[in-house]
Amino acid sequence: MSISNVPAYTTPAFAGAVPSREPVWLRRFLELMLCAFLAYVFTDGTLIVVRTGVSDMTSIVLDSGEGDTGRQLFYIGIAILLFLIAARHGLINVVSPFPTSVFFVVFWCFCSVSWAIVPDISLRRIILATIIIFATITIVSTLGPLRVTQLLYRIIAFFVVANMLSVILVPSYAIHSDQELDSALIGAWHGLMPHKNVASAVTALSAIMFGYHAFLTRSWKSAILLILSIIFLLGTRGKTSLGIVVPCLFAGIMYNHAFRTERQKFLLFASTFLFVAGIAVFAMVFTPLLSQVFDDPTSFTGRVGIWNIVLRYVEEYPMTGAGFGSFWLIGQDSPVLRIGGDMPWLFGIAHSHNGYLEMLVTTGVPGLVLTVLMFVIVPFYSFVMADPVWRKINGLYFGIWLFAVIYNLLETHIMNRDRQVWVIMLIAIQVAFLHRKREPGTGPRIVLGT
């Protein structure tokens, strides 16, 4: 299927953009920048992955860290260009599109460098994380939610089609081989992406996007892309993504439906509250069963063992943590060597497999509170307070945001530099922020239209 034929959300489902007064060449340059940025993120830092037959996730994470000079230069270059473009309208325009709460999170993470176990690693990681946040939020604000959605659709469509073709045409490249160090990876699809976990996350997000658009517009092209996404997602064997993609797609559709009237809006969020309350009641009733599960280190494919190590360190340093990015993969100074000495397999783990616990163990209780405030509570408020005129495009991003919130219960993407779900989550959060109801004349100024 030709990518040029993929619908660009020109239907009434996503109409409503304000024409920009900026030069066409500048918009085209920004669009190219967004495409390159997302392609780089989706392929985990390499547009073409050189396969060696072995896919060790630890080495991927190490390579994607701050020792990769090419990666640093790429993101720094994009950030500088975006800063110069935004500053054309005054320096205040550089920071005005940002939710205030993001500054508190970043500030606390920088403060944690002062007590980090390995300060230089911590500093490099928070600088890269800040650059990613700045670049993502700025490019959404400059191009505007509508155009970003159009380009995101096309980029994801390209990867879905290309991933499927790679599995068919070059399976030795696109499927994890029997030489993998982790036998659970053997036979799992990853396509053009370096690992099946990366591929499953991106493909799940694509399924939400194509499913939502197909439902709203009855587009047969989106329906075909949805089917391809589901097939590839099944091939990746990504259990986390498979388990939450359908509920999140349904939540996005329900959001769009609920915002037609205030009564329907109330019923949606009342139902959400009751659902959360029901989970809490379930947890209390089945506490013995849950305790048995969480006492077994092998539960959740070994995640419980990882979480136990994290919580043991948090008991020692609840308010400060180890310093941002200064717990896993920091060499001989890592607390894991001391706390997890009886479980050597933990030494190669790259993160906590829970974004919230990761922030807790690295930035303490204050960091966790600020993270939940910025990336869960404030976005939820933004979606609730959004102008109903944007309900159709917001419904898509509500589903994507919800996917990211739940996904981070089992994986670490929040504030994790250029992780794929994290970048798309930032896009969703910024779209909700820009579409929040405001008094006339207030709110962020957007350089290139909305």
Coordinates of C-alpha atoms in Angstrom, one line a residue:
M1 CA 0.0 0.0 0.0
S2 CA 1.4 3.4 -0.9
I3 CA 1.9 5.6 2.1
S4 CA 0.9 8.6 0.0
N5 CA -2.6 7.2 -0.1
V6 CA -3.0 7.0 3.7
P7 CA -5.7 9.4 4.8
A8 CA -4.4 12.6 6.4
Y9 CA -7.3 13.2 8.7
T10 CA -8.8 15.7 6.3
T11 CA -12.3 14.3 7.2
P12 CA -14.5 16.2 9.6
A13 CA -13.4 13.8 12.3
F14 CA -10.2 15.8 12.7
A15 CA -11.0 19.2 11.1
G16 CA -10.6 22.5 12.8
A17 CA -7.0 23.6 12.4
V18 CA -6.3 27.3 12.2
P19 CA -4.3 28.3 9.1
S20 CA -0.8 29.3 9.9
R21 CA 0.7 32.7 8.8
E22 CA 4.2 31.2 8.9
P23 CA 6.2 30.6 5.7
V24 CA 5.4 27.3 3.9
W25 CA 9.1 26.4 3.8
L26 CA 9.3 26.7 7.6
R27 CA 6.3 24.4 8.1
R28 CA 7.8 21.8 5.7
F29 CA 11.1 22.0 7.5
L30 CA 9.4 21.3 10.9
E31 CA 7.4 18.5 9.4
L32 CA 10.6 16.9 8.1
M33 CA 12.1 17.3 11.5
L34 CA 9.2 15.6 13.2
C35 CA 9.4 12.7 10.8
A36 CA 13.1 12.2 11.4
F37 CA 12.6 12.6 15.1
L38 CA 9.9 10.0 15.4
A39 CA 11.7 7.6 13.0
Y40 CA 14.8 7.8 15.1
V41 CA 12.8 7.2 18.3
F42 CA 10.8 4.3 16.9
T43 CA 14.0 2.5 15.7
D44 CA 15.7 3.1 19.1
G45 CA 18.3 5.4 17.8
T46 CA 19.2 3.8 14.5
L47 CA 17.2 4.1 11.3
I48 CA 18.7 0.8 10.1
V49 CA 19.6 -1.8 12.7
V50 CA 22.6 -3.9 12.1
R51 CA 21.7 -7.4 13.2
T52 CA 24.3 -9.7 14.8
G53 CA 21.8 -12.5 15.4
V54 CA 21.6 -11.7 19.1
S55 CA 19.4 -9.1 20.7
D56 CA 20.4 -8.4 24.2
M57 CA 18.1 -5.8 25.6
T58 CA 20.7 -4.7 28.1
S59 CA 23.2 -3.8 25.3
I60 CA 20.4 -1.9 23.5
V61 CA 19.7 0.2 26.6
L62 CA 23.4 0.8 27.1
D63 CA 23.8 1.8 23.5
S64 CA 20.8 4.1 23.8
G65 CA 22.2 5.8 26.8
E66 CA 24.3 8.9 27.0
G67 CA 27.5 7.3 25.6
D68 CA 26.1 7.4 22.1
T69 CA 27.6 10.6 20.7
G70 CA 25.6 10.4 17.5
R71 CA 22.4 10.2 19.4
Q72 CA 23.3 13.1 21.6
L73 CA 24.2 15.3 18.6
F74 CA 21.0 14.4 16.8
Y75 CA 18.7 15.4 19.7
I76 CA 20.7 18.4 20.7
G77 CA 20.6 19.6 17.1
I78 CA 16.8 19.3 16.9
A79 CA 16.4 21.1 20.3
I80 CA 18.6 24.0 19.1
L81 CA 16.7 24.4 15.9
L82 CA 13.4 24.3 17.7
F83 CA 14.6 26.8 20.2
L84 CA 15.6 29.2 17.5
I85 CA 12.3 28.8 15.6
A86 CA 10.3 29.4 18.8
A87 CA 12.4 32.3 19.9
R88 CA 11.6 34.2 16.6
H89 CA 8.4 35.3 18.4
G90 CA 10.2 36.2 21.6
L91 CA 11.8 34.2 24.4
I92 CA 8.6 34.0 26.3
N93 CA 7.2 31.9 23.4
V94 CA 9.9 29.2 24.1
V95 CA 8.4 28.4 27.6
S96 CA 4.8 29.4 27.3
P97 CA 3.5 26.2 25.6
F98 CA 4.8 24.1 28.6
P99 CA 2.5 23.0 31.4
T100 CA 3.8 24.6 34.6
S101 CA 4.1 21.2 36.4
V102 CA 6.7 19.9 33.9
F103 CA 9.2 22.5 35.3
F104 CA 8.7 21.1 38.8
V105 CA 9.4 17.6 37.7
V106 CA 12.5 18.5 35.7
F107 CA 13.8 20.8 38.5
W108 CA 13.5 18.0 41.1
C109 CA 15.3 15.6 38.8
F110 CA 18.2 18.0 38.4
C111 CA 18.3 18.5 42.1
S112 CA 18.7 14.8 42.6
V113 CA 21.9 14.9 40.7
S114 CA 23.5 16.5 43.7
W115 CA 23.0 13.3 45.8
A116 CA 23.2 10.8 42.9
I117 CA 25.3 7.7 43.4
V118 CA 27.1 8.5 40.1
P119 CA 26.5 12.2 39.5
D120 CA 28.0 12.4 36.0
I121 CA 25.8 9.6 34.7
S122 CA 22.7 11.1 36.4
L123 CA 23.4 14.5 34.9
R124 CA 23.9 13.2 31.4
R125 CA 20.6 11.2 31.6
I126 CA 18.5 14.1 32.9
I127 CA 19.9 16.5 30.3
L128 CA 18.9 14.1 27.5
A129 CA 15.5 13.5 29.1
T130 CA 15.0 17.3 29.3
I131 CA 16.0 17.7 25.7
I132 CA 13.4 15.1 24.6
I133 CA 10.7 16.8 26.7
F134 CA 11.5 20.2 25.2
A135 CA 11.7 18.9 21.6
T136 CA 8.5 17.0 21.8
I137 CA 6.4 19.7 23.5
T138 CA 7.8 22.4 21.3
I139 CA 7.2 20.7 18.0
V140 CA 3.6 19.8 18.9
S141 CA 3.0 23.4 19.9
T142 CA 4.6 24.8 16.7
L143 CA 3.1 22.5 14.2
G144 CA -0.2 22.1 16.0
P145 CA -2.1 19.0 17.1
L146 CA -3.9 18.5 13.8
R147 CA -0.8 18.4 11.6
V148 CA 1.2 16.4 14.2
T149 CA -1.6 13.8 14.1
Q150 CA -1.6 13.7 10.3
L151 CA 2.2 13.1 10.3
L152 CA 2.1 10.6 13.2
Y153 CA -0.5 8.6 11.3
R154 CA 1.7 8.4 8.2
I155 CA 4.9 7.6 10.1
I156 CA 3.2 4.8 12.1
A157 CA 1.5 3.5 8.9
F158 CA 4.9 3.3 7.2
F159 CA 6.4 1.3 10.1
V160 CA 3.4 -1.1 10.3
V161 CA 3.6 -1.9 6.5
A162 CA 7.5 -2.0 6.5
N163 CA 7.6 -4.3 9.6
M164 CA 5.1 -6.7 8.0
L165 CA 7.1 -6.7 4.7
S166 CA 10.3 -7.3 6.5
V167 CA 8.9 -10.4 8.3
I168 CA 7.8 -11.8 5.0
L169 CA 10.8 -10.9 2.8
V170 CA 13.7 -11.0 5.3
P171 CA 12.6 -13.2 8.2
S172 CA 16.2 -13.8 9.3
Y173 CA 16.5 -10.0 9.9
A174 CA 13.0 -9.3 11.3
I175 CA 12.4 -12.3 13.6
H176 CA 14.5 -13.0 16.7
S177 CA 16.7 -16.0 15.9
D178 CA 17.5 -19.1 17.9
Q179 CA 20.8 -17.5 18.8
E180 CA 19.2 -15.2 21.3
L181 CA 20.5 -15.2 24.8
D182 CA 16.9 -15.0 26.1
S183 CA 15.1 -18.1 24.8
A184 CA 11.8 -16.4 25.3
L185 CA 12.7 -14.1 22.4
I186 CA 13.2 -16.8 19.9
G187 CA 10.6 -16.6 17.1
A188 CA 9.2 -13.2 18.2
W189 CA 8.8 -10.6 15.5
H190 CA 10.5 -7.2 15.7
G191 CA 10.5 -6.0 12.1
L192 CA 12.7 -3.0 11.5
M193 CA 12.9 -2.3 15.2
P194 CA 15.8 -3.7 17.4
H195 CA 13.7 -5.6 19.9
K196 CA 10.2 -7.2 20.1
N197 CA 9.4 -5.1 23.2
V198 CA 10.0 -1.9 21.2
A199 CA 8.0 -3.3 18.2
S200 CA 5.1 -4.4 20.4
A201 CA 4.7 -1.0 22.1
V202 CA 4.8 1.0 18.8
T203 CA 2.5 -1.4 17.1
A204 CA 0.0 -1.3 20.0
L205 CA -0.1 2.5 19.7
S206 CA -0.6 2.1 15.9
A207 CA -3.6 -0.2 16.6
I208 CA -5.2 2.5 18.8
M209 CA -4.7 5.1 16.1
F210 CA -5.9 3.1 13.2
G211 CA -8.8 1.5 15.2
Y212 CA -10.0 4.9 16.4
H213 CA -9.8 6.5 12.9
A214 CA -11.5 3.5 11.3
F215 CA -14.3 3.6 13.9
L216 CA -15.0 7.3 13.4
T217 CA -14.7 7.6 9.6
R218 CA -15.3 4.0 8.4
S219 CA -12.0 4.3 6.5
W220 CA -11.1 1.0 4.8
K221 CA -7.5 2.0 4.6
S222 CA -7.4 2.5 8.4
A223 CA -9.2 -0.8 8.8
I224 CA -6.5 -2.6 6.7
L225 CA -3.8 -0.9 8.7
L226 CA -5.6 -2.0 11.9
I227 CA -5.6 -5.6 10.8
L228 CA -1.9 -5.5 9.9
S229 CA -1.2 -3.9 13.3
I230 CA -3.0 -6.7 15.1
I231 CA -1.3 -9.4 13.1
F232 CA 2.2 -7.9 13.8
L233 CA 1.4 -7.3 17.5
L234 CA 0.4 -10.9 17.9
G235 CA 3.7 -11.9 16.2
T236 CA 5.7 -9.8 18.7
R237 CA 4.3 -11.7 21.6
G238 CA 4.2 -8.5 23.6
K239 CA 2.0 -9.5 26.5
T240 CA 1.8 -6.1 28.2
S241 CA 0.8 -4.4 25.0
L242 CA -1.7 -7.1 24.0
G243 CA -3.4 -7.0 27.3
I244 CA -4.2 -3.3 27.4
V245 CA -4.5 -2.1 23.8
V246 CA -8.2 -3.0 23.4
P247 CA -9.4 -1.4 26.6
C248 CA -7.5 1.8 25.7
L249 CA -8.9 1.9 22.2
F250 CA -12.4 1.5 23.7
A251 CA -11.7 4.3 26.3
G252 CA -10.8 6.7 23.5
I253 CA -14.0 5.9 21.6
M254 CA -16.0 6.3 24.8
Y255 CA -14.3 9.7 25.4
N256 CA -15.4 11.0 22.0
H257 CA -18.9 9.7 22.6
A258 CA -19.2 11.1 26.2
F259 CA -18.2 14.7 25.2
R260 CA -21.3 15.2 23.1
T261 CA -23.3 16.3 26.2
E262 CA -22.4 17.3 29.7
R263 CA -24.5 14.4 31.0
Q264 CA -22.7 11.8 29.0
K265 CA -19.4 13.4 30.1
F266 CA -20.4 13.0 33.7
L267 CA -21.4 9.4 33.2
L268 CA -18.1 8.5 31.6
F269 CA -15.9 9.9 34.4
A270 CA -18.3 8.6 37.1
S271 CA -17.9 5.2 35.5
T272 CA -14.1 5.6 35.5
F273 CA -14.2 6.5 39.2
L274 CA -16.4 3.5 40.0
F275 CA -14.0 1.2 38.0
V276 CA -11.0 2.5 40.0
A277 CA -12.9 2.1 43.3
G278 CA -13.8 -1.5 42.2
I279 CA -10.2 -2.3 41.7
A280 CA -9.4 -1.0 45.2
V281 CA -12.2 -3.2 46.7
F282 CA -11.0 -6.2 44.7
A283 CA -7.5 -5.7 46.1
M284 CA -8.8 -5.6 49.6
V285 CA -11.0 -8.6 49.3
F286 CA -8.3 -10.7 47.6
T287 CA -5.3 -9.5 49.7
P288 CA -4.1 -13.0 50.6
L289 CA -4.1 -14.1 47.0
L290 CA -2.3 -11.0 45.9
S291 CA 0.2 -11.3 48.7
Q292 CA 1.0 -14.8 47.5
V293 CA 1.6 -13.6 44.0
F294 CA 3.8 -10.7 45.0
D295 CA 5.8 -12.8 47.4
D296 CA 6.9 -15.0 44.5
P297 CA 9.9 -13.3 42.8
T298 CA 9.2 -15.1 39.5
S299 CA 5.7 -13.6 39.2
F300 CA 5.1 -11.3 36.2
T301 CA 8.1 -12.8 34.4
G302 CA 10.4 -11.9 37.2
R303 CA 9.2 -8.4 37.7
V304 CA 8.2 -9.0 41.3
G305 CA 11.9 -9.9 42.1
I306 CA 12.9 -6.6 40.5
W307 CA 10.3 -4.6 42.4
N308 CA 11.3 -6.2 45.7
I309 CA 14.9 -4.9 45.2
V310 CA 13.6 -1.5 44.3
L311 CA 11.4 -1.3 47.4
R312 CA 14.2 -2.5 49.7
Y313 CA 16.3 0.4 48.5
V314 CA 13.4 2.9 48.9
E315 CA 13.1 1.8 52.6
E316 CA 16.6 3.1 53.1
Y317 CA 16.3 6.3 51.1
P318 CA 12.6 7.2 50.8
M319 CA 12.9 10.9 50.3
T320 CA 15.9 11.2 48.0
G321 CA 16.3 7.9 46.1
A322 CA 19.5 7.1 44.3
G323 CA 19.5 10.1 42.1
F324 CA 17.9 10.4 38.6
G325 CA 19.0 7.5 36.4
S326 CA 21.5 6.4 39.0
F327 CA 20.3 3.0 40.1
W328 CA 20.5 0.5 37.2
L329 CA 23.5 0.1 34.9
I330 CA 25.9 2.5 36.6
G331 CA 28.8 0.1 37.1
Q332 CA 30.2 -1.3 40.3
D333 CA 28.5 1.5 42.4
S334 CA 25.0 0.2 41.6
P335 CA 23.0 -0.6 44.8
V336 CA 21.8 -3.7 42.9
L337 CA 25.1 -5.4 43.5
R338 CA 24.6 -5.0 47.3
I339 CA 20.9 -5.6 47.6
G340 CA 20.4 -8.2 44.9
G341 CA 23.5 -10.3 45.6
D342 CA 21.5 -13.5 45.9
M343 CA 20.0 -12.9 42.4
P344 CA 22.9 -12.4 39.9
W345 CA 20.4 -12.2 37.0
L346 CA 19.4 -8.7 38.3
F347 CA 22.8 -7.3 37.5
G348 CA 22.0 -7.0 33.8
I349 CA 18.5 -5.4 34.3
A350 CA 18.2 -2.0 32.7
H351 CA 15.3 -0.6 34.6
S352 CA 12.6 -1.3 37.3
H353 CA 9.9 -2.5 34.8
N354 CA 7.6 0.1 36.4
G355 CA 7.9 3.7 35.5
Y356 CA 6.5 4.9 38.8
L357 CA 8.7 2.7 40.9
E358 CA 11.7 3.9 38.8
M359 CA 10.9 7.5 39.7
L360 CA 10.5 6.5 43.3
V361 CA 13.8 4.6 43.6
T362 CA 15.7 7.4 41.8
T363 CA 14.1 10.6 42.9
G364 CA 12.3 9.6 46.1
V365 CA 8.7 10.2 47.2
P366 CA 8.8 13.8 46.1
G367 CA 9.8 12.8 42.6
L368 CA 7.1 10.1 42.4
V369 CA 4.4 12.6 43.6
L370 CA 5.5 15.2 41.0
T371 CA 5.6 12.6 38.3
V372 CA 2.1 11.3 39.0
L373 CA 0.9 14.9 39.2
M374 CA 2.5 16.0 35.9
F375 CA 1.8 12.9 33.8
V376 CA -1.4 11.4 35.3
I377 CA -3.4 13.9 37.2
V378 CA -2.8 17.1 35.2
P379 CA -3.4 15.4 31.8
F380 CA -6.6 13.8 33.1
Y381 CA -7.8 17.2 34.2
S382 CA -6.8 18.6 30.8
F383 CA -8.8 16.0 29.0
V384 CA -11.8 16.6 31.3
M385 CA -11.6 20.3 30.8
A386 CA -11.0 20.2 27.1
D387 CA -13.2 22.2 24.8
P388 CA -15.8 19.8 23.3
V389 CA -15.0 21.0 19.8
W390 CA -11.8 19.0 20.0
R391 CA -13.5 15.8 21.4
K392 CA -12.7 13.7 18.3
I393 CA -9.0 14.3 18.1
N394 CA -8.8 14.3 21.9
G395 CA -10.5 10.9 22.1
L396 CA -7.6 9.4 20.1
Y397 CA -5.0 10.9 22.5
F398 CA -7.0 10.0 25.6
G399 CA -6.7 6.4 24.5
I400 CA -3.0 6.8 23.8
W401 CA -2.4 8.6 27.1
L402 CA -4.3 5.9 29.0
F403 CA -2.2 3.2 27.3
A404 CA 1.0 4.9 28.4
V405 CA -0.2 5.3 32.0
I406 CA -1.1 1.6 32.3
Y407 CA 1.9 0.4 30.3
N408 CA 4.2 2.1 32.8
L409 CA 2.9 -0.2 35.5
L410 CA 4.9 -3.0 33.9
E411 CA 7.6 -1.1 31.9
T412 CA 9.7 1.9 32.4
H413 CA 9.1 4.7 29.9
I414 CA 8.1 7.7 31.9
M415 CA 11.0 10.2 32.0
N416 CA 13.1 7.5 30.4
R417 CA 14.9 9.6 27.8
D418 CA 13.7 8.7 24.3
R419 CA 11.6 5.6 25.0
Q420 CA 8.9 5.2 22.4
V421 CA 5.8 5.1 24.6
W422 CA 7.1 8.1 26.6
V423 CA 7.5 10.3 23.5
I424 CA 4.0 9.5 22.2
M425 CA 2.7 10.0 25.8
L426 CA 4.2 13.5 25.8
I427 CA 2.5 14.3 22.5
A428 CA -0.8 13.2 23.9
I429 CA -0.3 15.3 27.1
Q430 CA 0.6 18.4 25.1
V431 CA -2.4 18.0 22.8
A432 CA -4.7 17.8 25.8
F433 CA -3.0 20.9 27.4
L434 CA -3.4 22.9 24.2
H435 CA -7.1 22.0 23.9
R436 CA -8.0 22.8 27.5
K437 CA -10.8 25.4 28.0
R438 CA -9.4 28.8 28.8
E439 CA -10.6 32.4 29.1
P440 CA -10.1 34.4 25.9
G441 CA -6.6 35.8 25.6
T442 CA -5.1 33.3 28.0
G443 CA -3.1 30.1 27.6
P444 CA 0.0 29.3 25.6
R445 CA 0.8 31.1 22.4
I446 CA 1.4 28.7 19.6
V447 CA 3.9 29.7 17.0
L448 CA 2.5 28.1 13.9
G449 CA -1.2 27.8 14.6
T450 CA -3.2 25.2 16.4

